[in-house]
Coordinates of C-alpha atoms in Angstrom, one line a residue:
Chain A
M1113 CA 22.1 18.5 -18.1
S1114 CA 22.2 19.6 -14.5
K1115 CA 19.5 18.5 -12.1
T1116 CA 16.4 20.6 -12.2
K1117 CA 15.7 22.3 -8.8
I1118 CA 12.2 23.0 -7.6
D1119 CA 11.9 25.8 -5.1
L1120 CA 9.2 26.0 -2.4
E1121 CA 7.4 28.8 -4.3
T1122 CA 7.1 26.7 -7.4
A1123 CA 6.0 23.7 -5.4
E1124 CA 3.3 25.7 -3.7
H1125 CA 2.1 27.0 -7.0
L1126 CA 1.9 23.5 -8.4
A1127 CA 0.1 22.3 -5.3
D1128 CA -2.4 25.1 -5.8
L1129 CA -2.9 24.1 -9.5
S1130 CA -3.3 20.5 -8.4
M1131 CA -5.8 21.4 -5.6
L1132 CA -3.6 19.7 -3.1
E1133 CA -2.2 20.8 0.3
F1134 CA 1.1 19.8 1.9
S1135 CA 2.7 20.5 5.3
P1136 CA 6.3 21.9 5.2
D1137 CA 7.7 18.3 5.8
E1138 CA 5.5 16.9 3.0
F1139 CA 6.7 19.7 0.7
D1140 CA 10.4 18.7 1.4
K1141 CA 9.6 15.1 0.6
I1142 CA 7.6 15.7 -2.6
I1143 CA 10.1 18.3 -3.9
N1144 CA 12.9 15.7 -3.5
V1145 CA 10.9 13.0 -5.3
M1146 CA 9.8 15.4 -8.0
E1147 CA 13.3 16.5 -8.7
N1148 CA 14.4 12.9 -9.2
M1149 CA 11.4 12.2 -11.5
I1150 CA 12.0 15.4 -13.5
D1151 CA 15.6 14.2 -13.9
I1152 CA 14.2 11.1 -15.7
M1153 CA 11.9 13.4 -17.8
N1154 CA 14.7 15.7 -18.7
K1155 CA 16.0 13.0 -21.0
V1156 CA 13.5 14.4 -23.6
H1157 CA 15.7 17.5 -23.8
D1158 CA 18.4 15.3 -25.5
F1159 CA 16.0 14.3 -28.2
D1160 CA 16.8 16.0 -31.6
S1161 CA 13.3 17.1 -32.6
S1162 CA 14.5 18.9 -35.8
K1163 CA 13.9 15.8 -37.9
T1164 CA 10.4 15.2 -36.7
Q1165 CA 7.8 16.9 -38.8
S1166 CA 4.9 17.0 -36.3
N1167 CA 3.9 16.2 -32.8
Q1168 CA 0.3 15.1 -33.8
S1169 CA -1.1 12.1 -32.1
F1170 CA -1.9 8.9 -34.1
I1171 CA -5.4 8.8 -32.6
E1172 CA -8.2 8.9 -35.1
Y1173 CA -11.6 10.1 -34.0
T1174 CA -14.6 8.5 -35.5
D1175 CA -17.7 10.5 -36.4
L1176 CA -19.6 11.9 -33.5
R1177 CA -22.8 10.1 -32.8
T1178 CA -26.1 11.7 -33.7
D1179 CA -27.4 14.1 -31.1
M1180 CA -30.5 12.3 -29.8
N1181 CA -32.5 12.2 -26.6
Y1182 CA -31.9 9.2 -24.5
N1183 CA -33.4 8.1 -21.2
S1184 CA -31.0 9.3 -18.5
Y1185 CA -30.6 8.3 -14.9
Q1186 CA -33.0 9.0 -12.2
N1187 CA -32.0 11.8 -9.9
E1188 CA -31.9 9.6 -6.8
E1189 CA -29.6 7.2 -8.6
I1190 CA -27.1 9.9 -9.4
L1191 CA -27.2 11.4 -5.9
K1192 CA -26.6 8.1 -4.3
N1193 CA -22.8 8.5 -4.6
A1194 CA -22.8 12.1 -3.2
D1195 CA -21.9 12.5 0.4
V1196 CA -24.0 15.6 1.0
T1197 CA -27.3 16.3 -0.8
E1198 CA -30.2 18.6 -0.3
N1199 CA -33.6 18.9 -2.0
G1200 CA -32.4 16.6 -4.8
C1201 CA -29.2 18.6 -5.4
F1202 CA -25.4 18.2 -4.8
V1203 CA -24.2 20.5 -2.0
S1204 CA -21.2 22.7 -2.6
P1205 CA -19.8 25.4 -0.3
K1206 CA -20.8 28.9 -1.3
T1207 CA -18.5 30.2 -4.0
I1208 CA -20.0 33.7 -4.8
Chain B
M1183 CA -7.2 -26.0 -19.9
R1184 CA -8.0 -23.6 -22.7
L1185 CA -11.3 -21.7 -22.7
K1186 CA -12.6 -23.4 -25.8
E1187 CA -12.0 -26.7 -24.1
L1188 CA -13.8 -25.4 -21.0
R1189 CA -16.7 -24.3 -23.3
N1190 CA -17.0 -27.9 -24.5
L1191 CA -16.9 -29.3 -21.0
L1192 CA -19.7 -26.9 -19.9
D1193 CA -21.8 -27.4 -23.1
N1194 CA -21.5 -31.2 -22.9
K1195 CA -22.4 -31.1 -19.1
K1196 CA -19.1 -32.6 -18.1
I1197 CA -18.9 -29.8 -15.6
G1198 CA -21.6 -27.5 -14.2
A1199 CA -21.4 -23.7 -14.3
V1200 CA -22.2 -23.4 -10.6
E1201 CA -19.6 -26.1 -9.7
L1202 CA -17.0 -24.1 -11.8
V1203 CA -17.8 -20.8 -10.1
K1204 CA -17.8 -22.4 -6.6
E1205 CA -14.5 -24.1 -7.3
H1206 CA -13.0 -20.7 -8.1
L1207 CA -14.7 -19.0 -5.1
N1208 CA -13.1 -21.7 -2.9
Q1209 CA -9.8 -20.9 -4.4
I1210 CA -10.3 -17.3 -3.5
E1211 CA -11.4 -18.2 0.0
K1212 CA -8.3 -20.4 0.5
Y1213 CA -5.6 -18.2 -0.9
D1214 CA -6.7 -14.6 -1.3
K1215 CA -6.3 -13.6 2.4
N1216 CA -2.6 -13.9 1.7
L1217 CA -2.4 -12.8 -1.9
N1218 CA -4.9 -9.9 -1.6
S1219 CA -5.7 -9.8 -5.3
F1220 CA -9.4 -9.0 -4.8
I1221 CA -10.9 -5.8 -3.4
T1222 CA -14.5 -7.0 -3.8
I1223 CA -15.6 -10.6 -4.1
C1224 CA -19.1 -11.1 -5.7
A1225 CA -19.8 -14.6 -4.2
D1226 CA -23.6 -14.5 -4.0
E1227 CA -24.1 -12.7 -7.3
A1228 CA -21.6 -15.0 -9.0
I1229 CA -23.4 -18.1 -7.8
A1230 CA -26.8 -16.6 -8.8
N1231 CA -25.4 -15.7 -12.3
A1232 CA -23.8 -19.2 -12.6
K1233 CA -27.3 -20.7 -12.1
I1234 CA -28.6 -18.4 -14.9
A1235 CA -25.7 -19.5 -17.1
Q1236 CA -26.4 -23.2 -16.4
S1237 CA -30.0 -22.7 -17.4
A1238 CA -28.8 -21.1 -20.7
I1239 CA -26.5 -24.1 -21.2
D1240 CA -29.3 -26.5 -20.4
N1241 CA -31.5 -24.8 -23.0
G1242 CA -28.8 -25.0 -25.7
K1243 CA -28.4 -21.2 -25.6
S1244 CA -24.8 -20.8 -24.4
K1245 CA -22.6 -18.1 -25.8
L1246 CA -18.8 -17.7 -25.9
L1247 CA -18.4 -16.8 -22.2
T1248 CA -21.5 -18.4 -20.6
G1249 CA -20.6 -19.6 -17.1
F1250 CA -16.9 -18.4 -17.2
P1251 CA -15.8 -16.8 -13.9
I1252 CA -14.0 -13.6 -14.9
S1253 CA -12.4 -11.0 -12.6
I1254 CA -12.4 -7.3 -13.4
K1255 CA -9.8 -4.7 -12.5
D1256 CA -11.3 -2.3 -10.1
N1257 CA -11.0 0.7 -12.4
I1258 CA -13.6 -0.7 -14.9
I1259 CA -17.1 0.5 -14.1
T1260 CA -19.5 -2.2 -12.9
K1261 CA -23.2 -1.4 -12.3
D1262 CA -24.1 -1.9 -8.6
I1263 CA -20.7 -3.3 -7.8
K1264 CA -18.2 -1.0 -6.0
T1265 CA -15.5 0.4 -8.3
T1266 CA -12.8 1.9 -6.2
C1267 CA -9.7 2.3 -8.4
A1268 CA -7.9 1.1 -5.2
S1269 CA -8.3 4.6 -3.8
K1270 CA -9.8 6.0 -0.6
M1271 CA -11.3 8.6 -2.9
L1272 CA -13.7 6.0 -4.5
S1273 CA -13.7 3.5 -1.7
D1274 CA -17.5 3.6 -1.5
F1275 CA -18.4 4.4 -5.1
V1276 CA -21.1 2.3 -6.6
P1277 CA -21.6 3.1 -10.3
P1278 CA -25.1 3.3 -11.8
Y1279 CA -24.0 1.9 -15.2
N1280 CA -21.7 -0.7 -16.8
A1281 CA -18.6 -0.1 -18.9
T1282 CA -19.1 -1.2 -22.5
V1283 CA -16.7 -4.1 -22.0
I1284 CA -18.7 -5.2 -18.9
Q1285 CA -22.0 -5.0 -20.8
K1286 CA -20.4 -7.1 -23.6
I1287 CA -19.1 -9.9 -21.4
I1288 CA -22.3 -10.1 -19.4
E1289 CA -24.3 -10.4 -22.7
S1290 CA -21.9 -13.2 -23.6
G1291 CA -22.8 -15.0 -20.4
A1292 CA -19.7 -14.3 -18.3
V1293 CA -19.9 -14.5 -14.5
I1294 CA -18.2 -11.6 -12.7
I1295 CA -16.5 -13.2 -9.7
G1296 CA -15.0 -10.0 -8.2
K1297 CA -13.1 -6.8 -8.7
T1298 CA -9.3 -6.9 -8.5
N1299 CA -6.8 -4.9 -6.6
M1300 CA -4.5 -2.6 -8.4
D1301 CA -2.1 0.4 -8.0
E1302 CA -4.2 3.4 -7.0
F1303 CA -5.8 4.9 -10.2
A1304 CA -3.5 2.5 -12.2
M1305 CA -0.5 4.6 -11.4
G1306 CA 2.3 2.2 -10.7
S1307 CA 3.8 -1.1 -11.7
T1308 CA 4.0 -2.9 -8.4
T1309 CA 0.5 -3.1 -6.9
Q1310 CA 2.0 -1.8 -3.7
T1311 CA 0.2 1.6 -3.9
S1312 CA -3.4 0.4 -3.3
Y1313 CA -5.5 1.8 -0.5
F1314 CA -6.6 -1.8 0.1
G1315 CA -3.1 -3.2 0.8
N1316 CA -0.2 -4.8 -1.1
V1317 CA -0.7 -7.7 -3.5
K1318 CA 1.7 -10.6 -3.5
N1319 CA 3.2 -12.7 -6.3
P1320 CA 1.8 -16.3 -6.4
Y1321 CA 5.2 -17.7 -7.4
N1322 CA 6.7 -16.3 -4.2
T1323 CA 4.8 -14.1 -1.8
D1324 CA 7.9 -12.2 -0.9
Y1325 CA 7.9 -10.6 -4.3
I1326 CA 5.7 -8.0 -6.1
P1327 CA 3.2 -9.2 -8.7
G1328 CA 3.8 -6.2 -10.9
G1329 CA 1.1 -3.7 -11.8
S1330 CA -0.9 -1.8 -12.1
S1331 CA -3.2 -4.8 -13.0
G1332 CA -1.4 -6.9 -10.3
G1333 CA -4.6 -8.2 -8.8
S1334 CA -5.9 -9.3 -12.2
A1335 CA -2.7 -11.1 -13.0
V1336 CA -2.6 -12.8 -9.6
S1337 CA -6.3 -13.9 -9.8
V1338 CA -5.5 -15.7 -13.1
S1339 CA -2.2 -17.1 -12.1
A1340 CA -3.6 -18.5 -8.8
D1341 CA -6.6 -20.0 -10.6
M1342 CA -9.2 -17.7 -8.9
C1343 CA -10.9 -17.1 -12.2
V1344 CA -10.4 -18.2 -15.8
A1345 CA -9.5 -14.8 -17.2
S1346 CA -9.4 -11.1 -16.1
L1347 CA -9.9 -7.7 -17.7
G1348 CA -7.3 -5.2 -16.9
S1349 CA -6.1 -1.9 -18.2
D1350 CA -2.7 -1.1 -19.9
T1351 CA -1.5 2.5 -19.9
G1352 CA 2.3 1.9 -20.0
G1353 CA 2.4 -1.9 -19.7
S1354 CA -0.1 -2.5 -16.8
V1355 CA -1.5 -5.7 -18.4
R1356 CA 1.7 -7.1 -19.9
Q1357 CA 4.2 -6.4 -17.0
P1358 CA 2.2 -8.1 -14.2
S1359 CA 1.4 -11.0 -16.7
S1360 CA 5.1 -11.3 -17.2
L1361 CA 5.9 -11.4 -13.5
C1362 CA 3.0 -13.7 -12.6
G1363 CA 3.6 -16.3 -15.4
V1364 CA 0.4 -15.7 -17.4
T1365 CA -0.4 -14.1 -20.8
G1366 CA -1.5 -10.5 -21.2
L1367 CA -2.8 -8.8 -24.3
K1368 CA -2.9 -5.1 -24.9
P1369 CA -5.0 -4.6 -28.0
T1370 CA -4.5 -1.8 -30.6
Y1371 CA -5.6 1.6 -29.4
G1372 CA -9.2 2.0 -30.6
A1373 CA -9.9 -1.8 -30.8
V1374 CA -11.7 -1.9 -27.5
S1375 CA -14.1 0.7 -26.0
R1376 CA -12.7 2.7 -23.1
Y1377 CA -16.2 3.9 -22.1
G1378 CA -16.5 3.1 -18.4
L1379 CA -12.7 2.7 -17.8
V1380 CA -11.9 5.3 -15.1
A1381 CA -9.6 7.7 -17.0
F1382 CA -5.9 8.0 -16.0
A1383 CA -4.1 8.8 -19.3
S1384 CA -6.7 8.6 -22.0
S1385 CA -4.5 8.7 -25.1
L1386 CA -2.4 5.8 -23.8
E1387 CA -4.7 3.4 -22.1
Q1388 CA -6.5 0.4 -23.4
I1389 CA -8.6 -2.3 -21.7
G1390 CA -6.6 -5.6 -22.0
I1391 CA -7.0 -9.2 -21.2
I1392 CA -5.1 -11.5 -18.9
A1393 CA -5.5 -15.2 -19.3
K1394 CA -3.6 -18.5 -19.1
C1395 CA -2.6 -18.5 -22.8
A1396 CA -2.6 -16.4 -25.9
E1397 CA -5.6 -18.2 -27.4
D1398 CA -7.7 -17.4 -24.4
T1399 CA -6.9 -13.7 -24.6
A1400 CA -8.0 -13.7 -28.3
Y1401 CA -11.1 -15.7 -27.4
I1402 CA -12.1 -12.9 -25.0
L1403 CA -11.0 -10.1 -27.4
D1404 CA -13.5 -11.5 -29.9
V1405 CA -16.2 -10.6 -27.3
I1406 CA -15.1 -7.2 -26.2
Y1407 CA -13.6 -5.6 -29.4
G1408 CA -15.5 -3.2 -31.6
F1409 CA -16.7 0.3 -32.4
D1410 CA -18.6 2.0 -29.6
E1411 CA -20.5 5.3 -30.2
K1412 CA -19.8 6.2 -26.6
D1413 CA -16.0 6.2 -27.3
T1414 CA -15.1 8.3 -30.3
T1415 CA -11.6 6.8 -30.3
T1416 CA -12.8 3.3 -31.1
S1417 CA -12.2 2.2 -34.7
K1418 CA -14.5 0.8 -37.3
S1419 CA -11.6 -0.9 -39.1
H1420 CA -11.4 -4.2 -37.4
F1421 CA -13.4 -7.3 -37.7
G1422 CA -12.7 -9.9 -35.0
G1423 CA -11.6 -13.4 -35.8
Y1424 CA -8.7 -13.0 -33.4
T1425 CA -8.1 -16.8 -33.0
S1426 CA -8.3 -17.4 -36.8
L1427 CA -4.5 -17.7 -37.4
I1428 CA -3.8 -20.0 -34.5
G1429 CA -2.2 -23.2 -35.8
S1430 CA -1.2 -21.7 -39.1
D1431 CA 2.3 -21.9 -40.4
I1432 CA 4.3 -19.0 -38.9
K1433 CA 7.5 -19.8 -40.8
P1434 CA 6.9 -17.2 -43.6
L1435 CA 6.7 -14.4 -41.0
K1436 CA 9.5 -12.0 -40.4
I1437 CA 10.3 -11.3 -36.7
G1438 CA 12.3 -8.1 -35.9
V1439 CA 14.5 -7.8 -32.8
P1440 CA 15.5 -4.2 -32.0
K1441 CA 19.2 -4.0 -31.5
E1442 CA 18.8 -1.4 -28.7
I1443 CA 17.3 -3.8 -26.2
Y1444 CA 20.8 -5.3 -25.4
T1445 CA 22.1 -1.9 -24.3
H1446 CA 19.6 -0.9 -21.7
N1447 CA 20.2 -2.7 -18.3
L1448 CA 18.9 -6.0 -19.5
D1449 CA 19.2 -8.5 -16.7
N1450 CA 21.4 -11.5 -17.6
E1451 CA 18.8 -14.2 -16.9
V1452 CA 16.2 -12.3 -18.9
K1453 CA 18.7 -11.9 -21.8
E1454 CA 19.5 -15.6 -21.7
A1455 CA 15.8 -16.6 -21.8
F1456 CA 15.2 -14.0 -24.6
V1457 CA 18.1 -15.3 -26.7
K1458 CA 16.9 -18.8 -26.3
S1459 CA 13.4 -17.8 -27.5
I1460 CA 15.0 -16.2 -30.6
E1461 CA 16.8 -19.5 -31.2
Y1462 CA 13.5 -21.3 -31.1
F1463 CA 12.1 -19.2 -33.9
K1464 CA 15.2 -19.6 -35.9
S1465 CA 15.1 -23.3 -35.4
I1466 CA 11.6 -23.5 -37.0
G1467 CA 12.7 -21.5 -40.0
T1468 CA 11.2 -18.1 -39.1
E1469 CA 13.3 -15.3 -40.3
I1470 CA 14.8 -13.1 -37.6
V1471 CA 15.9 -9.7 -38.6
D1472 CA 17.8 -6.9 -36.8
V1473 CA 15.7 -3.8 -36.6
S1474 CA 16.3 -0.5 -34.9
I1475 CA 14.2 1.9 -32.8
P1476 CA 16.7 4.7 -32.4
S1477 CA 14.5 6.9 -30.2
V1478 CA 13.5 4.1 -27.7
E1479 CA 15.8 5.6 -25.1
Y1480 CA 13.4 8.6 -24.9
A1481 CA 10.3 6.4 -24.5
V1482 CA 10.2 6.3 -20.7
S1483 CA 10.6 10.1 -20.2
A1484 CA 8.0 10.8 -22.9
Y1485 CA 5.6 8.3 -21.4
Y1486 CA 5.8 9.7 -17.9
L1487 CA 5.4 13.3 -19.2
I1488 CA 2.4 12.5 -21.2
S1489 CA 0.7 10.2 -18.7
S1490 CA 1.3 12.6 -15.8
A1491 CA -0.1 15.5 -17.8
E1492 CA -3.2 13.6 -18.7
A1493 CA -3.5 12.3 -15.2
A1494 CA -3.4 15.9 -13.8
S1495 CA -6.3 16.8 -16.1
N1496 CA -8.3 13.6 -15.7
L1497 CA -8.1 13.5 -11.9
S1498 CA -9.2 17.2 -11.5
R1499 CA -12.8 15.9 -11.5
Y1500 CA -12.4 14.5 -8.0
D1501 CA -13.8 17.3 -5.8
G1502 CA -15.8 15.4 -3.2
I1503 CA -19.1 17.0 -4.3
K1504 CA -20.7 14.7 -6.9
Y1505 CA -19.2 11.4 -5.8
G1506 CA -16.3 10.0 -3.9
Y1507 CA -14.8 10.8 -0.5
R1508 CA -15.7 14.2 0.9
S1509 CA -13.8 15.9 3.8
N1510 CA -15.8 17.2 6.7
E1511 CA -13.4 20.0 7.4
Y1512 CA -13.6 23.0 5.2
A1513 CA -14.4 26.7 5.2
D1514 CA -15.0 27.3 1.5
Y1515 CA -15.0 25.5 -1.8
N1516 CA -11.3 25.5 -2.4
T1517 CA -10.5 24.2 1.1
L1518 CA -13.1 21.5 0.6
V1519 CA -11.6 20.3 -2.6
K1520 CA -8.0 20.5 -1.4
K1521 CA -8.7 18.8 1.9
T1522 CA -10.8 16.1 0.2
R1523 CA -8.0 15.3 -2.4
N1524 CA -5.3 15.5 0.3
D1525 CA -7.0 13.1 2.6
S1526 CA -7.9 10.5 -0.1
F1527 CA -5.2 10.4 -2.8
G1528 CA -2.1 8.4 -2.0
D1529 CA 1.5 9.7 -2.4
E1530 CA 2.0 8.3 -5.9
V1531 CA -1.2 9.9 -7.3
K1532 CA -0.3 13.2 -5.7
R1533 CA 3.2 13.1 -7.2
R1534 CA 1.9 12.4 -10.7
I1535 CA -0.7 15.2 -10.5
M1536 CA 2.0 17.6 -9.4
L1537 CA 4.4 16.4 -12.2
G1538 CA 1.6 16.7 -14.8
N1539 CA 0.9 20.3 -13.8
Y1540 CA 4.6 21.0 -13.9
A1541 CA 4.9 19.6 -17.4
L1542 CA 1.8 21.6 -18.5
S1543 CA 2.6 24.9 -16.9
A1544 CA 3.2 27.8 -19.2
E1545 CA 7.0 27.9 -18.7
N1546 CA 7.5 24.2 -19.2
Y1547 CA 4.9 23.3 -21.9
E1548 CA 7.2 23.7 -24.9
N1549 CA 10.2 22.0 -23.2
Y1550 CA 8.4 19.1 -21.7
Y1551 CA 4.9 18.2 -22.9
K1552 CA 5.3 19.3 -26.5
R1553 CA 8.7 17.7 -26.8
A1554 CA 7.4 14.5 -25.4
M1555 CA 4.6 14.5 -28.0
T1556 CA 7.3 14.9 -30.7
V1557 CA 9.2 11.9 -29.3
R1558 CA 5.9 10.0 -29.5
K1559 CA 5.4 11.0 -33.1
Q1560 CA 9.0 9.9 -33.9
L1561 CA 8.6 6.6 -32.2
T1562 CA 5.4 6.0 -34.1
S1563 CA 7.3 6.7 -37.4
E1564 CA 10.2 4.3 -36.4
I1565 CA 7.8 1.5 -35.6
E1566 CA 5.8 2.1 -38.8
Y1567 CA 9.0 1.9 -40.7
I1568 CA 9.8 -1.5 -39.1
F1569 CA 6.4 -2.9 -39.8
A1570 CA 6.7 -2.0 -43.5
N1571 CA 9.0 -5.1 -43.8
T1572 CA 8.5 -7.0 -40.6
D1573 CA 5.4 -8.8 -39.1
V1574 CA 6.3 -9.0 -35.4
I1575 CA 8.6 -7.1 -33.1
L1576 CA 10.1 -9.2 -30.3
T1577 CA 11.3 -7.8 -27.0
P1578 CA 11.6 -8.9 -23.4
T1579 CA 8.5 -7.7 -21.7
I1580 CA 10.6 -5.9 -19.0
P1581 CA 14.3 -6.0 -18.4
N1582 CA 14.1 -8.0 -15.2
T1583 CA 12.0 -10.3 -13.0
A1584 CA 9.9 -9.3 -9.9
Y1585 CA 11.4 -7.2 -7.2
K1586 CA 11.2 -8.2 -3.5
I1587 CA 8.4 -6.4 -1.7
G1588 CA 9.9 -3.5 0.2
E1589 CA 13.0 -3.4 -2.1
V1590 CA 11.5 -1.5 -5.0
D1591 CA 13.5 1.5 -6.2
I1592 CA 10.8 3.7 -7.7
Y1593 CA 13.2 5.5 -10.1
K1594 CA 14.5 2.2 -11.4
I1595 CA 11.1 0.7 -11.8
Y1596 CA 10.1 3.7 -14.0
N1597 CA 12.8 2.8 -16.5
D1598 CA 11.6 -0.8 -16.6
D1599 CA 8.7 0.5 -18.7
M1600 CA 10.9 1.1 -21.7
Y1601 CA 9.7 -1.7 -23.9
T1602 CA 6.1 -1.9 -22.7
S1603 CA 5.4 1.9 -23.0
L1604 CA 6.4 1.8 -26.7
A1605 CA 3.1 0.0 -27.5
N1606 CA 1.1 2.6 -25.6
L1607 CA 2.9 5.6 -27.0
T1608 CA 2.4 4.3 -30.6
G1609 CA -0.9 2.5 -30.3
Y1610 CA 0.3 -0.9 -31.5
P1611 CA -1.0 -4.2 -30.0
S1612 CA 1.3 -6.3 -27.9
I1613 CA 1.1 -9.6 -26.1
S1614 CA 3.3 -10.9 -23.3
T1615 CA 3.9 -14.5 -22.3
T1616 CA 6.4 -16.5 -20.2
C1617 CA 9.7 -17.5 -21.8
G1618 CA 11.8 -18.7 -18.8
Y1619 CA 12.4 -18.5 -15.0
D1620 CA 15.1 -16.9 -13.0
K1621 CA 17.2 -18.5 -10.3
N1622 CA 14.4 -17.9 -7.8
G1623 CA 11.8 -19.6 -9.9
L1624 CA 10.2 -16.3 -10.9
P1625 CA 8.8 -16.0 -14.4
I1626 CA 10.5 -14.1 -17.2
G1627 CA 8.3 -12.5 -19.9
I1628 CA 8.7 -12.0 -23.7
S1629 CA 6.5 -9.7 -25.8
F1630 CA 5.3 -9.8 -29.4
M1631 CA 4.2 -6.5 -30.9
G1632 CA 2.2 -6.5 -34.1
R1633 CA 0.7 -4.2 -36.8
K1634 CA -2.3 -2.2 -35.8
F1635 CA -5.5 -4.2 -35.7
D1636 CA -3.5 -7.3 -36.5
E1637 CA -3.8 -9.0 -33.1
K1638 CA -4.5 -12.3 -34.8
T1639 CA -0.9 -12.5 -36.0
I1640 CA 0.8 -11.9 -32.7
V1641 CA -1.7 -14.2 -31.0
A1642 CA -0.8 -17.0 -33.5
V1643 CA 3.0 -16.4 -33.0
C1644 CA 2.6 -16.3 -29.2
D1645 CA 0.4 -19.4 -29.2
D1646 CA 3.0 -21.3 -31.3
F1647 CA 5.7 -20.3 -28.8
E1648 CA 3.5 -21.3 -25.8
N1649 CA 3.0 -24.7 -27.3
T1650 CA 6.7 -25.4 -27.2
F1651 CA 7.5 -23.8 -23.9
E1652 CA 6.8 -25.7 -20.8
R1653 CA 5.3 -23.4 -18.2
R1654 CA 5.9 -24.2 -14.5
G1655 CA 2.8 -24.0 -12.3
N1656 CA 2.7 -22.4 -8.9
D1657 CA 1.4 -23.8 -5.6
Y1658 CA -2.0 -22.2 -6.1
E1659 CA -3.2 -24.1 -9.3
I1660 CA -6.3 -26.1 -9.1
H1661 CA -5.4 -29.7 -9.4
S1662 CA -8.7 -31.3 -8.6
G1663 CA -11.7 -32.5 -10.6
N1664 CA -12.2 -31.5 -14.2
R1665 CA -9.8 -28.5 -14.0
A1666 CA -6.8 -30.8 -13.4

């Protein structure tokens, strides 16, 4: 299989989905590395999936716990790790 | 010295808990400036907790881990102790709660001696991607220790603690254990709670144990295993007793060796040590059988696709608002999040997030992610088929020994995960120990994979092997006092 090429537009779209920003130089670099990594991942295309019945995971989930009230953390304790707080709340830039 | 012997020494007052902890803190002080295996050292708290442990011992109330200095990989949440994931993003994060495994080892009397260095967010197998600097191999500091639990493996190998908890997503406990000459156990998926393990690839990762020998890993597994209502993927179908088969006759067991391992870039010295190990099992009368994992060649690509996809999802939570680093330069919500993530994630983390989103995007989902999941299912079927007639699967841990620092080819090192990632993709338990040394004196690893929730069998086989193989020490081992 020929090497997958990532164009700048795709890389910019992926960066947007990833909530990341890159300078033009950084884009060149990451596109190069990604193409090489996708080359490794392309190996899955050689796999003959026709004989495999399902793609379900082996993970089993146990019963969910009973929905009960527990003591939670104090507000101040949770806010301790936030860089910017105001009146006992996290602070986010205005979105609406 | 094995942990059960150390337990006897402590309980019989041949050594004190404070003395034991201080001895390991001295070791850290002496060597860790160079090795860099710790991000946080909890010296004062460790001594205070060692005093509490000694008091429990004096009152005849010691538990399995009372007074044992244990290090913790820095992606396992510890209440009031910084948990950074070796990232600038979480460099000041102090959790308000303990992971379930931490709660369990504390209740069993363990003394947390510090938090260990790692690849950022556990993404890597070199421990060269940490925001807190590179970690070095105790056997030769010009070489990598492996990763991502490199700091944990080094801390055990250089006697800076008696055991360590790490995490294993594609081999991150077993591979550094192999490169640092110690023993690393990845339990069955669902055997140990992941509550409080900072998520990277949730369907693949397990908290594992690094120690000086197989018996010690099982000793600690007996403390940390078990169902946890805070982690719905933990199982109720296991019952402890992980050291119970140690010393039993392993002759009736059947050990399978996959024929594919000889065809995938296996280093000659690793091959030689591996073949010699097979000869040992043959010599004691254990049946060695050829087995086949035809789809193993797809394991690495499936592993990187699935782990990157899960990483892209799991790491989307880091926005700089609720916790973690926050950029000061922004005009709106999107630029705040982007700038925050840009400034605080390292290159490898950014690459994996980008790749994960590539694999999950509408145009690639069928061809990449879904196909990788089919490979995963096929590999699980192939391993299940082997275990219908075989008790243990034997492979080299990785196809080579440690790379020199600065000479790591990232694309080659991805392919080194071929054997280790099998256990993560399929959920089976696996343990790695040392089976030889290369021409530079660097350790070579061998792995034993077992049936699900049958850790006790692989521990027993690994223990038997360790009893006949003479491990070389390194310059950092404690040679004084009761630990000689």
